[in-house]
XYZ file of C-alpha atoms in Angstrom:
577
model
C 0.000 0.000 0.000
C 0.965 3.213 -0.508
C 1.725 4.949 2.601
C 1.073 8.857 2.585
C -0.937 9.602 6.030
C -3.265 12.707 5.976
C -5.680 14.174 9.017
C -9.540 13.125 9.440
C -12.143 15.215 9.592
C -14.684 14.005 12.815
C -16.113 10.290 12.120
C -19.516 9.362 13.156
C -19.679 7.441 16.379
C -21.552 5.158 14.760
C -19.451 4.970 12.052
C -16.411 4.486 14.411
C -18.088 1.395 16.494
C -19.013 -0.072 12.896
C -15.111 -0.761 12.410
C -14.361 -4.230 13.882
C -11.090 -4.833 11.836
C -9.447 -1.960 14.366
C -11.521 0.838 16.121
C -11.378 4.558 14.373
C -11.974 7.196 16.685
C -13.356 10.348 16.030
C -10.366 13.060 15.016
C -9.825 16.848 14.897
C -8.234 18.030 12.373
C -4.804 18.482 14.619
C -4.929 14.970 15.656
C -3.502 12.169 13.762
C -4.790 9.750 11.795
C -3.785 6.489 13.073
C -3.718 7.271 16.980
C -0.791 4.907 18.847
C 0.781 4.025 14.695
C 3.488 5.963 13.916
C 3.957 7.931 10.312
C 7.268 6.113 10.311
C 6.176 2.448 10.677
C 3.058 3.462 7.757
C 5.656 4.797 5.353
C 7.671 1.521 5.905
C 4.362 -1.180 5.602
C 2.870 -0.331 2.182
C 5.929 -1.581 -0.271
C 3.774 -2.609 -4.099
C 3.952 -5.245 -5.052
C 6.088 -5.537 -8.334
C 3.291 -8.048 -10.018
C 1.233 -7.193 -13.520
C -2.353 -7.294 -12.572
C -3.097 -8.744 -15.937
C -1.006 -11.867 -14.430
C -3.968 -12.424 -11.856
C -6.837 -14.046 -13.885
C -9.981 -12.379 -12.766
C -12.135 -14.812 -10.376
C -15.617 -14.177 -9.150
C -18.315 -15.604 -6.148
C -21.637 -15.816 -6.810
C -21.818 -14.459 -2.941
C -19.864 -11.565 -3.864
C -21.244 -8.361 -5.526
C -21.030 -8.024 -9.290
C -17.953 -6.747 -10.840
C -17.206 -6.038 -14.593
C -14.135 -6.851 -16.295
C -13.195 -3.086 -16.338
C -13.766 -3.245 -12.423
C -11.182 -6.133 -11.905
C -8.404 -4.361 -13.722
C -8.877 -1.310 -11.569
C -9.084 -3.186 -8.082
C -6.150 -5.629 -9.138
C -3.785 -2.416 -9.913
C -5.012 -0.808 -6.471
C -4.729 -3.884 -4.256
C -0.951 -4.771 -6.139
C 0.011 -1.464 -5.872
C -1.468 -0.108 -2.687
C -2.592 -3.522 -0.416
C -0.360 -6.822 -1.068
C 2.324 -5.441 0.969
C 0.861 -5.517 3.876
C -1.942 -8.079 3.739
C -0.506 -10.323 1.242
C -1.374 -11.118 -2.355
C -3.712 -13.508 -1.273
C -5.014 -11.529 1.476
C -4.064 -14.031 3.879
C -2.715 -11.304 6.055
C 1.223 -10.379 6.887
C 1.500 -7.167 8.661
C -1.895 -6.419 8.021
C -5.304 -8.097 8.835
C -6.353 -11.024 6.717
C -9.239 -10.076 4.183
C -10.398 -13.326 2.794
C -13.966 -13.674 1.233
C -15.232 -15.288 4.953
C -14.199 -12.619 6.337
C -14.938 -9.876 3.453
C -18.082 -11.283 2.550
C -19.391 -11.355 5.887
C -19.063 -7.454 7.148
C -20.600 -6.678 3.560
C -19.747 -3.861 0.729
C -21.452 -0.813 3.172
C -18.890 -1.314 6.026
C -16.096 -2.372 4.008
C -16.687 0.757 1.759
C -16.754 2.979 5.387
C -12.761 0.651 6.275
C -11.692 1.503 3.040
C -12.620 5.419 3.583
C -11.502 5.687 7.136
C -8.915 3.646 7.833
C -8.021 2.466 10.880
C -5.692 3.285 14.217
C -3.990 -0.246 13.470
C -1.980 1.157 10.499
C -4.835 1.604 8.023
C -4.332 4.217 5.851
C -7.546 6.410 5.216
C -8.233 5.886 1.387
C -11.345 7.506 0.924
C -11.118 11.184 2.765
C -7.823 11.350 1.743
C -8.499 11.951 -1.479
C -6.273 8.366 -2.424
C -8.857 6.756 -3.593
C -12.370 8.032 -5.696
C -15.692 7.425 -4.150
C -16.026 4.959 -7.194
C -12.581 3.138 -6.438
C -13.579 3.003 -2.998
C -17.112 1.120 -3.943
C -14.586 -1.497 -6.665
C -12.585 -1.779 -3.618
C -15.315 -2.935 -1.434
C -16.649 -5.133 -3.884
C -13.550 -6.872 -4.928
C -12.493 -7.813 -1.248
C -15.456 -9.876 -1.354
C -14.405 -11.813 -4.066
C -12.060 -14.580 -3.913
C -8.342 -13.162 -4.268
C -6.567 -13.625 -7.716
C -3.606 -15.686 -7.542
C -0.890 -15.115 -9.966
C 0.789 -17.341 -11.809
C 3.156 -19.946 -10.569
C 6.665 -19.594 -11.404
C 8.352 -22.662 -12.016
C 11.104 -24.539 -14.084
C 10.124 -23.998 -17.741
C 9.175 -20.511 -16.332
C 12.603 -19.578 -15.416
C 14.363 -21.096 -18.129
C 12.435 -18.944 -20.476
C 13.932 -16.125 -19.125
C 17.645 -17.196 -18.396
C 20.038 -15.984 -20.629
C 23.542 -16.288 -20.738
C 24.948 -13.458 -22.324
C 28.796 -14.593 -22.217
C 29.699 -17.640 -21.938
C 31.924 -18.907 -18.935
C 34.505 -19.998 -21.357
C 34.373 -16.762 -23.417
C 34.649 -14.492 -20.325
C 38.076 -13.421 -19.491
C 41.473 -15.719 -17.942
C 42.350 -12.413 -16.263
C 41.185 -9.424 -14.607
C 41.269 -7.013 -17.543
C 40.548 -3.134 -15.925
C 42.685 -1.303 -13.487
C 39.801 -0.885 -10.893
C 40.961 -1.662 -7.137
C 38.046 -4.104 -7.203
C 38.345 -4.798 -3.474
C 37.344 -0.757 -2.793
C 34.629 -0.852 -5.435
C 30.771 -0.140 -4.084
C 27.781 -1.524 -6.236
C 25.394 1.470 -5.779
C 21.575 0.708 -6.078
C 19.696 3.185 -8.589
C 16.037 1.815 -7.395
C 14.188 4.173 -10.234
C 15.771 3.131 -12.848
C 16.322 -0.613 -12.620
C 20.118 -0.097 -12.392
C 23.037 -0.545 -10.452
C 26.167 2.317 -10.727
C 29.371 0.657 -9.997
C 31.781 3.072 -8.487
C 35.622 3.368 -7.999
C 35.883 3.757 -4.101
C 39.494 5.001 -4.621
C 39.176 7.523 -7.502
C 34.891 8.186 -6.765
C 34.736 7.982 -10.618
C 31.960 5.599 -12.372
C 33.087 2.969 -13.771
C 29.836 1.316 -15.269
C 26.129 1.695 -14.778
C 24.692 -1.561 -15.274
C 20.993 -2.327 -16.364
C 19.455 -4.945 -13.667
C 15.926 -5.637 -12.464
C 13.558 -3.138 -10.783
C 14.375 -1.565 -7.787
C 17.425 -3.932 -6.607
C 16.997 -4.859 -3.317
C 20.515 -6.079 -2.363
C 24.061 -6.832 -4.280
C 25.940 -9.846 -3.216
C 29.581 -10.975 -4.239
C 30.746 -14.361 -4.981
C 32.893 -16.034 -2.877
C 36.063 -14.731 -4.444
C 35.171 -11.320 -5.312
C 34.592 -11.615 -9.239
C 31.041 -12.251 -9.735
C 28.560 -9.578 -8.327
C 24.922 -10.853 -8.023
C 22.200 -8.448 -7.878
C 18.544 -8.691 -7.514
C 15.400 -6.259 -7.965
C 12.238 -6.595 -6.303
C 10.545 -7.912 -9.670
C 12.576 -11.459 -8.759
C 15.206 -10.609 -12.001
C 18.771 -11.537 -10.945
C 21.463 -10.233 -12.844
C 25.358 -11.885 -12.828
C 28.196 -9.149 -13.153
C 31.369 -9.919 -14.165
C 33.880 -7.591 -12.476
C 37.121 -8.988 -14.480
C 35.959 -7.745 -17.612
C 37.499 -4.505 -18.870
C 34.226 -2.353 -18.240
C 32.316 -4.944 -15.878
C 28.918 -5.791 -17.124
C 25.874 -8.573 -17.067
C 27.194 -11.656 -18.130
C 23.596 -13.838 -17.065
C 20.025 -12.721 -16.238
C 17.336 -14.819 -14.776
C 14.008 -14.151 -13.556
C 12.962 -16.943 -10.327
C 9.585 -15.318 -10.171
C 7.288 -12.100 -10.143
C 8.554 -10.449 -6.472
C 11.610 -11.228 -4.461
C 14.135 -9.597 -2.105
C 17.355 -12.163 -1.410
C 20.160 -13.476 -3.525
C 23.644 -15.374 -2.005
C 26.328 -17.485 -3.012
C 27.913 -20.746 -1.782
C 31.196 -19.352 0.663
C 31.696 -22.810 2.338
C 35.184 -24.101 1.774
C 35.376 -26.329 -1.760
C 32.151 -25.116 -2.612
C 33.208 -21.441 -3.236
C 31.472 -19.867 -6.317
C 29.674 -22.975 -6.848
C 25.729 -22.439 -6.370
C 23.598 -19.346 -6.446
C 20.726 -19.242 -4.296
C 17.810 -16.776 -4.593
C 14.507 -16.647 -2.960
C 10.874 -15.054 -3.885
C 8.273 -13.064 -2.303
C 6.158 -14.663 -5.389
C 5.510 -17.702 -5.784
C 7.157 -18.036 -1.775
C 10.100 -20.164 -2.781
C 13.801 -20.523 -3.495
C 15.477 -21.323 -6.262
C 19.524 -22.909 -6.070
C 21.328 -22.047 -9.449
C 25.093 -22.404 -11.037
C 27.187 -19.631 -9.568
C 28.847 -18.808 -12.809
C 25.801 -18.992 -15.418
C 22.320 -18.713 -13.397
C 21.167 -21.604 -14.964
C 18.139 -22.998 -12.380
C 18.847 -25.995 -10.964
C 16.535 -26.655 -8.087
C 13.561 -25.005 -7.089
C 11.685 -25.482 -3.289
C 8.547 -24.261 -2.370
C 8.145 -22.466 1.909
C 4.381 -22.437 1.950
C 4.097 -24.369 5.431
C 2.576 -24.502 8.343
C 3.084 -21.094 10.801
C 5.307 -21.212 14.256
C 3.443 -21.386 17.152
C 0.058 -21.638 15.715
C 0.608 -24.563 13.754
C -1.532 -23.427 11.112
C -0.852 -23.333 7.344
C -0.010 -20.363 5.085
C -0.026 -20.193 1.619
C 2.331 -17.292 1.434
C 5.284 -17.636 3.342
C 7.585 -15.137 1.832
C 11.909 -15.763 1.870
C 12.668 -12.461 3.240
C 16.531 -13.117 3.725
C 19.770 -15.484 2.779
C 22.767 -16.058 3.964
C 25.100 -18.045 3.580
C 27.023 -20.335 6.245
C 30.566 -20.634 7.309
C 30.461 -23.592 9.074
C 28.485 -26.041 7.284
C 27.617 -26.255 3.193
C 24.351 -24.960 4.085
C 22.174 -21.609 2.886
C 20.376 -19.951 5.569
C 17.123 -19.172 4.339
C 14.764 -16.937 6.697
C 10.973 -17.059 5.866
C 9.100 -14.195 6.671
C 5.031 -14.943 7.739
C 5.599 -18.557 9.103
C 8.655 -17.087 11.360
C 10.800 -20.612 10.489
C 14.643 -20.347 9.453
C 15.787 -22.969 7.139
C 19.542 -24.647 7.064
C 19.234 -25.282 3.429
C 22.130 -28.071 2.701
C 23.513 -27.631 -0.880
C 26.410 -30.415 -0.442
C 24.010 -33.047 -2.886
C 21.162 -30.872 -3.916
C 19.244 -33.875 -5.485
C 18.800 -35.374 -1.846
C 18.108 -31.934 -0.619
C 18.437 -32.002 3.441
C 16.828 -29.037 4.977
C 17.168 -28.394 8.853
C 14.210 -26.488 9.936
C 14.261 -23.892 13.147
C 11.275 -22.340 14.418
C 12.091 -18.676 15.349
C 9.091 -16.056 15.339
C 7.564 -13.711 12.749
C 7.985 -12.127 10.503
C 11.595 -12.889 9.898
C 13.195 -10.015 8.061
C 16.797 -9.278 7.168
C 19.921 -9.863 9.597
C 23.890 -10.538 10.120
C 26.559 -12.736 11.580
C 28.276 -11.895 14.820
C 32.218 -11.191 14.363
C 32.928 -14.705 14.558
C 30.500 -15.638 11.764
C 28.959 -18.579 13.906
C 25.721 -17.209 15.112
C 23.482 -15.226 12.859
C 20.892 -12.688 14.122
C 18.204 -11.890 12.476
C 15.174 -9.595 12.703
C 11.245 -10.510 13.720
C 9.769 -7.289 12.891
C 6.525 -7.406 14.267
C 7.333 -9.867 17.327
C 9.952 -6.940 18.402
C 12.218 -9.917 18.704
C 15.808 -10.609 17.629
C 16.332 -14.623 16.988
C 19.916 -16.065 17.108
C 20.968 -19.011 15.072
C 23.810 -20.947 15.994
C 25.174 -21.994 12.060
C 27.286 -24.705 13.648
C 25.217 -26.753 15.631
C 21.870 -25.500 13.239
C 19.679 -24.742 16.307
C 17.989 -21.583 17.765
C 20.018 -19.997 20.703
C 17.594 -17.463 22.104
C 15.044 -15.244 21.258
C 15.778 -11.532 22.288
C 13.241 -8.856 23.242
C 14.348 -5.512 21.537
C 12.672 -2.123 20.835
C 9.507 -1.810 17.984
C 10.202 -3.422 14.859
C 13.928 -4.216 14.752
C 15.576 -3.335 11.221
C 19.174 -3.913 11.683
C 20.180 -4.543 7.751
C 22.975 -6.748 8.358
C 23.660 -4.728 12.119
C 26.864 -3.806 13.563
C 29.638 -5.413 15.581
C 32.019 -4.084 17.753
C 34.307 -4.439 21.005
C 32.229 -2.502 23.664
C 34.160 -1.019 26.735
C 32.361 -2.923 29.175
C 30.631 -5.941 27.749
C 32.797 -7.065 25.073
C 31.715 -8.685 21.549
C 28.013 -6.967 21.049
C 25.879 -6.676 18.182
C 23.542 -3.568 17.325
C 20.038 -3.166 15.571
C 17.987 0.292 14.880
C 14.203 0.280 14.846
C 11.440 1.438 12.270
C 9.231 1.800 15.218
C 10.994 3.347 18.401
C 14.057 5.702 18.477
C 15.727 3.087 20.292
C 19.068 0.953 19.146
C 19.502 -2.386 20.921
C 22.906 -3.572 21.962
C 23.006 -7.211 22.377
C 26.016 -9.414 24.121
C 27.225 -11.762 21.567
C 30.024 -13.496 23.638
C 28.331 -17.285 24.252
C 30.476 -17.092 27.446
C 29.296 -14.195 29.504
C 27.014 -13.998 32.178
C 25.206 -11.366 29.687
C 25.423 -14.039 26.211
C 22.223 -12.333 24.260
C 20.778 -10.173 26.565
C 20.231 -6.727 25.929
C 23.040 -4.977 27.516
C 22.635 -1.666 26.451
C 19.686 0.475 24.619
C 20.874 3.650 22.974
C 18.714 6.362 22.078
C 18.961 7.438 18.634
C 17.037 10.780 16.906
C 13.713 9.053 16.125
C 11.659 6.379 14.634
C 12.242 5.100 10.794
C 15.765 3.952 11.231
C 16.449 1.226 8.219
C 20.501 0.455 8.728
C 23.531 1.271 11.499
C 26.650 0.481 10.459
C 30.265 0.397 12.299
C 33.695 -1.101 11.426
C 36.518 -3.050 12.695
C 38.996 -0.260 12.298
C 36.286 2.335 12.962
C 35.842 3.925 16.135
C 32.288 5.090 14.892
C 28.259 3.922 14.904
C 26.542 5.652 12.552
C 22.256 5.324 12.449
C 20.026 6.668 9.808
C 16.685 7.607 9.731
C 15.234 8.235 5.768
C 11.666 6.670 7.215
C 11.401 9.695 9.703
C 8.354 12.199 8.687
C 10.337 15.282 9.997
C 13.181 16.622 7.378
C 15.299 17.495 10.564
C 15.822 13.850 11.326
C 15.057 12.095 7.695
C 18.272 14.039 6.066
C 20.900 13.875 9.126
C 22.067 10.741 10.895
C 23.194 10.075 14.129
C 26.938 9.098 15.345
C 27.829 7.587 18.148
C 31.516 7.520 20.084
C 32.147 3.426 20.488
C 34.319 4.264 22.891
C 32.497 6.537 24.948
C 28.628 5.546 24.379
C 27.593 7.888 27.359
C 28.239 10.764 25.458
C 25.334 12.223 23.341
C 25.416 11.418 19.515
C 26.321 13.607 16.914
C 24.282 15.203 14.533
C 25.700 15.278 10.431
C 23.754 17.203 8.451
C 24.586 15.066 5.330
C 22.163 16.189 2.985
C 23.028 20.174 3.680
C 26.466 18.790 2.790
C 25.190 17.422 -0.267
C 23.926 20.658 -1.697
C 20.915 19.709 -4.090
C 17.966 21.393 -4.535
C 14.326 20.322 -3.628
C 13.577 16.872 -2.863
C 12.755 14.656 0.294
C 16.796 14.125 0.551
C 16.368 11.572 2.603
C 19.736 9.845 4.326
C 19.939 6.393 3.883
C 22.176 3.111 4.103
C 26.020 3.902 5.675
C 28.592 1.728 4.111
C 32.411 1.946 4.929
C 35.194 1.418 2.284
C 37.629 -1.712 2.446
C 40.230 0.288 4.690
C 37.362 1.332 6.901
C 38.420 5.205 7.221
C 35.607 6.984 4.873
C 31.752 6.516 5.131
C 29.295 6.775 2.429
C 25.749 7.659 2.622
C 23.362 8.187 -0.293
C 21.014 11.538 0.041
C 18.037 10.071 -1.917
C 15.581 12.064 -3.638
C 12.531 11.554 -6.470
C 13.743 10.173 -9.344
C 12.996 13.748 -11.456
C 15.082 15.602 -8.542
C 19.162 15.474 -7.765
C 20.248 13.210 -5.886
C 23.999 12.344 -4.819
C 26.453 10.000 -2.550
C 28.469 11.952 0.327
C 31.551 10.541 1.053
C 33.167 10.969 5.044
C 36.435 11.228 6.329
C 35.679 8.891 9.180
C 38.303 9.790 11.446
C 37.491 13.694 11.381
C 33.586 13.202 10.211
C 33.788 15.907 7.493
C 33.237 15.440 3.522
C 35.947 13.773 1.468
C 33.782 14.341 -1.377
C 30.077 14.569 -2.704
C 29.759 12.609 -5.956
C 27.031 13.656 -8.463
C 26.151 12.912 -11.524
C 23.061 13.030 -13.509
C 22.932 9.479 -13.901
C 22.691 9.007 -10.292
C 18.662 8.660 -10.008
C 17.612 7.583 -6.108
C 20.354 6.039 -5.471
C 19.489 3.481 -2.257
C 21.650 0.781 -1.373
C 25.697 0.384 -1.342
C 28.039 -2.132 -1.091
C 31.339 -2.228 -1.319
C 32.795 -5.332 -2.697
C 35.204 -6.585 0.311
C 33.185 -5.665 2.783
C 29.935 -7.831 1.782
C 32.247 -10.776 0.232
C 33.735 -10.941 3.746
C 30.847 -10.416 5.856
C 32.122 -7.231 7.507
C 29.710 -4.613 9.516
């Protein structure tokens, strides 16, 4: 859903007591909409969904209200665009409530037509009176949640192989590295617009390629010995880079679905380079390809039965993958039935999966400094699960701050506790410091909680040789916060953070400007942060000294369009944050 939030003029009361999926109350104009749900957490929830309506064949209930052919294509674009996110493509519920025809078809199109115009204090945005949505939409809308949900198209073998291509051969591509980029200091730079990554000298700040990929690449992910870059975009298209070649470029492209966030690559020793793994939002599966050509090998479904509950779901998206130093094994983190998978890719025809229940929904995470125990994020359970990737079991389950969003997190040597490891929050201002040494008295507990500047923090970041913690906050509705980030003195974490005003230092014009994602270079002395506008407004990458925490240089170029993401290639082939 889309997530803009806007004030209510007074409901009803009778109205607000109609509202059983989450109570509305009555609002002044001052107030906000969503009372107790913060404009932070509703700008994060309502992600589209990256499928063609025309791929969901239209289905109809004779229970349900009439709806033309016209009608369909307008509610599929709406609910894709505006309502999978958060309730699911088949509206099984994720973040959001389920709406299912029982359910749907029950309340009836009046008070579904009054949910859809109101909203509701549970995260609901107000469609209707916000002027979102047209009184006629809002009537489709009504109607169409009473029908049963289109399901788009499966995505299978013949699927995929109808979109791999190979576009240089292994045995074509070259013996030798063949450009004089330091390839260790370059950073793959997502351009989320434009369906493109920009790959950047980190030594000279010069561009070196930009490289056509999927839609809005979610992460970039190097191969275990730094050639191959793998990128994916949130329409499931994963593209193979080949940084030997003189200007590097896409050397494979697959498509494993219609939505997906993760991509990783085999690191276990004698298995380097060897497999590819990738897995989907849509259909909810993973698919295990050949590291140097994409070509799909083997292709496993998550739907499943939920933790806890014990109940099934028919959408149990792969949020996250890593991959495991210990063991031959992919570590595959589903989001809505909260289960981690130790995916075991030493024979993949005899497939042995080791399956640990965690809570939901699982999200994105990183290793401790000793690369045993992964951490990883359940959003909504405000819960921090840690896998032990040697002995493939769950370690503990650790109560953090509202809706943990570490990216991969940050590990350092504290002062008093020793090894930690650090997440941010979408929902709270705070940042949770957790004890990652298995032998103290405080092994994953809590043993600090930082205050940061506010709520809509997506990704801290620290280094080894760093001295540094540095927390953004683009999801933040006030400018103040959303285009400055917060750094905090490791060594002295009494002291009160530091304000950067990074995008003042950026000097563009209008735009949201918006701070986002801090990634260090191989040595670990500068800091880069993209200041990410709309994609018709400037936007541009400020580099840090780290040491004295003013600009080495603020890179623009017209071909940088909302830039997002960065990773340098050392850091993410070695696991380093």
């Amino acid at each position: 859903m889309r997530t803009h939030t806007h004030h209510l003029k007074a409901i009803p009361l009778a109205v607000a007591m109609a509202l059983a999926f989450g109570t509305v109350h009555a609002q002044s104009k001052d107030k906000p909409v969503h009372p107790g749900t913060p404009k932070e957490e509703l700008m994060y929830k309502g992600a589209p969904v990256p499928i063609k309506p025309g791929e969901a064949p239209d289905v109809s209930s004779p229970k349900a209200p009439a709806m033309t052919k016209e009608e369909f294509d307008v509610a599929k674009k709406i609910y894709f665009e505006r309502c999978a996110g958060c309730h699911g493509v088949l509206r099984k519920g994720a973040t959001g409530k389920p709406l299912t025809p029982d359910i749907t078809q029950a309340r009836g199109t009046d008070y579904l037509k009054v949910f859809i115009n109101y909203g509701s204090p549970a995260g609901m945005p107000n469609w209707g009176t916000s002027g979102e949505l047209t009184e006629q939409q809002v009537d489709i809308m009504a109607r169409f949640l009473q029908q049963p949900p289109p399901v788009p198209p499966e995505f299978g073998m013949a699927e995929m192989k109808a979109t791999w291509k190979v576009i240089v051969p292994p045995e074509d591509r070259p013996k030798k590295k063949m450009n004089k980029v330091n390839l260790q200091n370059l950073f793959s730079v997502t351009l989320r617009d434009t369906g493109q990554v920009a790959l950047i000298d980190g030594d000279t700040k010069q561009i070196v390629n930009i490289v056509d990929t999927g839609y809005a690449v979610h992460i970039s992910r190097l191969s275990s010995s730094g050639r191959y870059l793998y990128v994916i975009g949130r329409d499931a298209q994963v593209n193979l880079i080949d940084l030997w070649m003189e200007k590097p470029n896409n050397v494979a492209v697959i498509k494993v679905g219609l939505e997906a966030r993760s991509v990783d690559t085999s690191k276990y020793k004698g298995w380097e380079d060897k497999y590819a793994i990738a897995g989907s939002y849509w259909p909810p599966q993973y698919t295990i390809m050949k590291g140097d050509t994409l070509e799909p090998l083997k292709i496993v479904s998550t739907r499943g039965m939920i933790v806890g509950t014990q109940e099934y779901h028919p959408e149990p998206r792969v949020a996250s993958i890593v991959s495991s130093h210990f063991h031959p094994e992919f570590v595959v983190n589903v989001k809505e039935t909260g289960k981690t998978l130790m995916v075991d890719y030493s024979d993949i025809n005899n497939l042995k999966v080791t399956s640990i229940d965690t809570a939901r929904f699982l999200h994105d995470g990183g290793w401790d400094a000793t690369k045993r125990y992964f951490l990883v994020a359940a959003n909504q359970s405000h819960k921090i699960a840690v896998i032990d990737a040697k002995d493939d079991k769950l370690v503990k389950l650790v109560e953090v701050g509202k809706i943990p969003h570490p990216g991969r997190g940050a590990n350092w040597k504290d002062p008093k506790y020793g090894a930690v490891w650090a997440t941010g929050h979408l929902g709270d201002d705070t940042i949770a410091v957790i004890s990652t040494d298995p032998k103290s008295k405080n092994a994953w507990k809590v043993v600090r909680t930082l205050k940061g500047q506010g709520g809509g923090n997506l990704f801290i970041k620290t280094h080894p040789k760093s001295g540094h913690l540095y927390v953004d906050t683009p999801l933040n509705p006030d400018p103040k916060i959303s285009q400055t980030v917060a750094v905090f003195d490791l060594k002295n974490l009494d002291k009160p953070y530091q304000v950067l005003p990074i995008a003042e230092w950026a000097g563009l014009g209008e735009g949201p400007k918006r701070v986002v994602q801090p990634e260090y270079n191989k040595a670990g002395n500068e800091v880069w942060f993209s200041v990410w506008s709309g994609k018709e407004q400037e936007s541009a990458l400020v580099v840090l000294d780290d040491k004295t925490l003013k600009v080495k240089k603020v890179i623009k170029d017209k071909r940088l369009v909302t830039p997002t993401g960065k990773f340098n290639v050392y850091n993410t082939q070695h696991d380093i944050y």
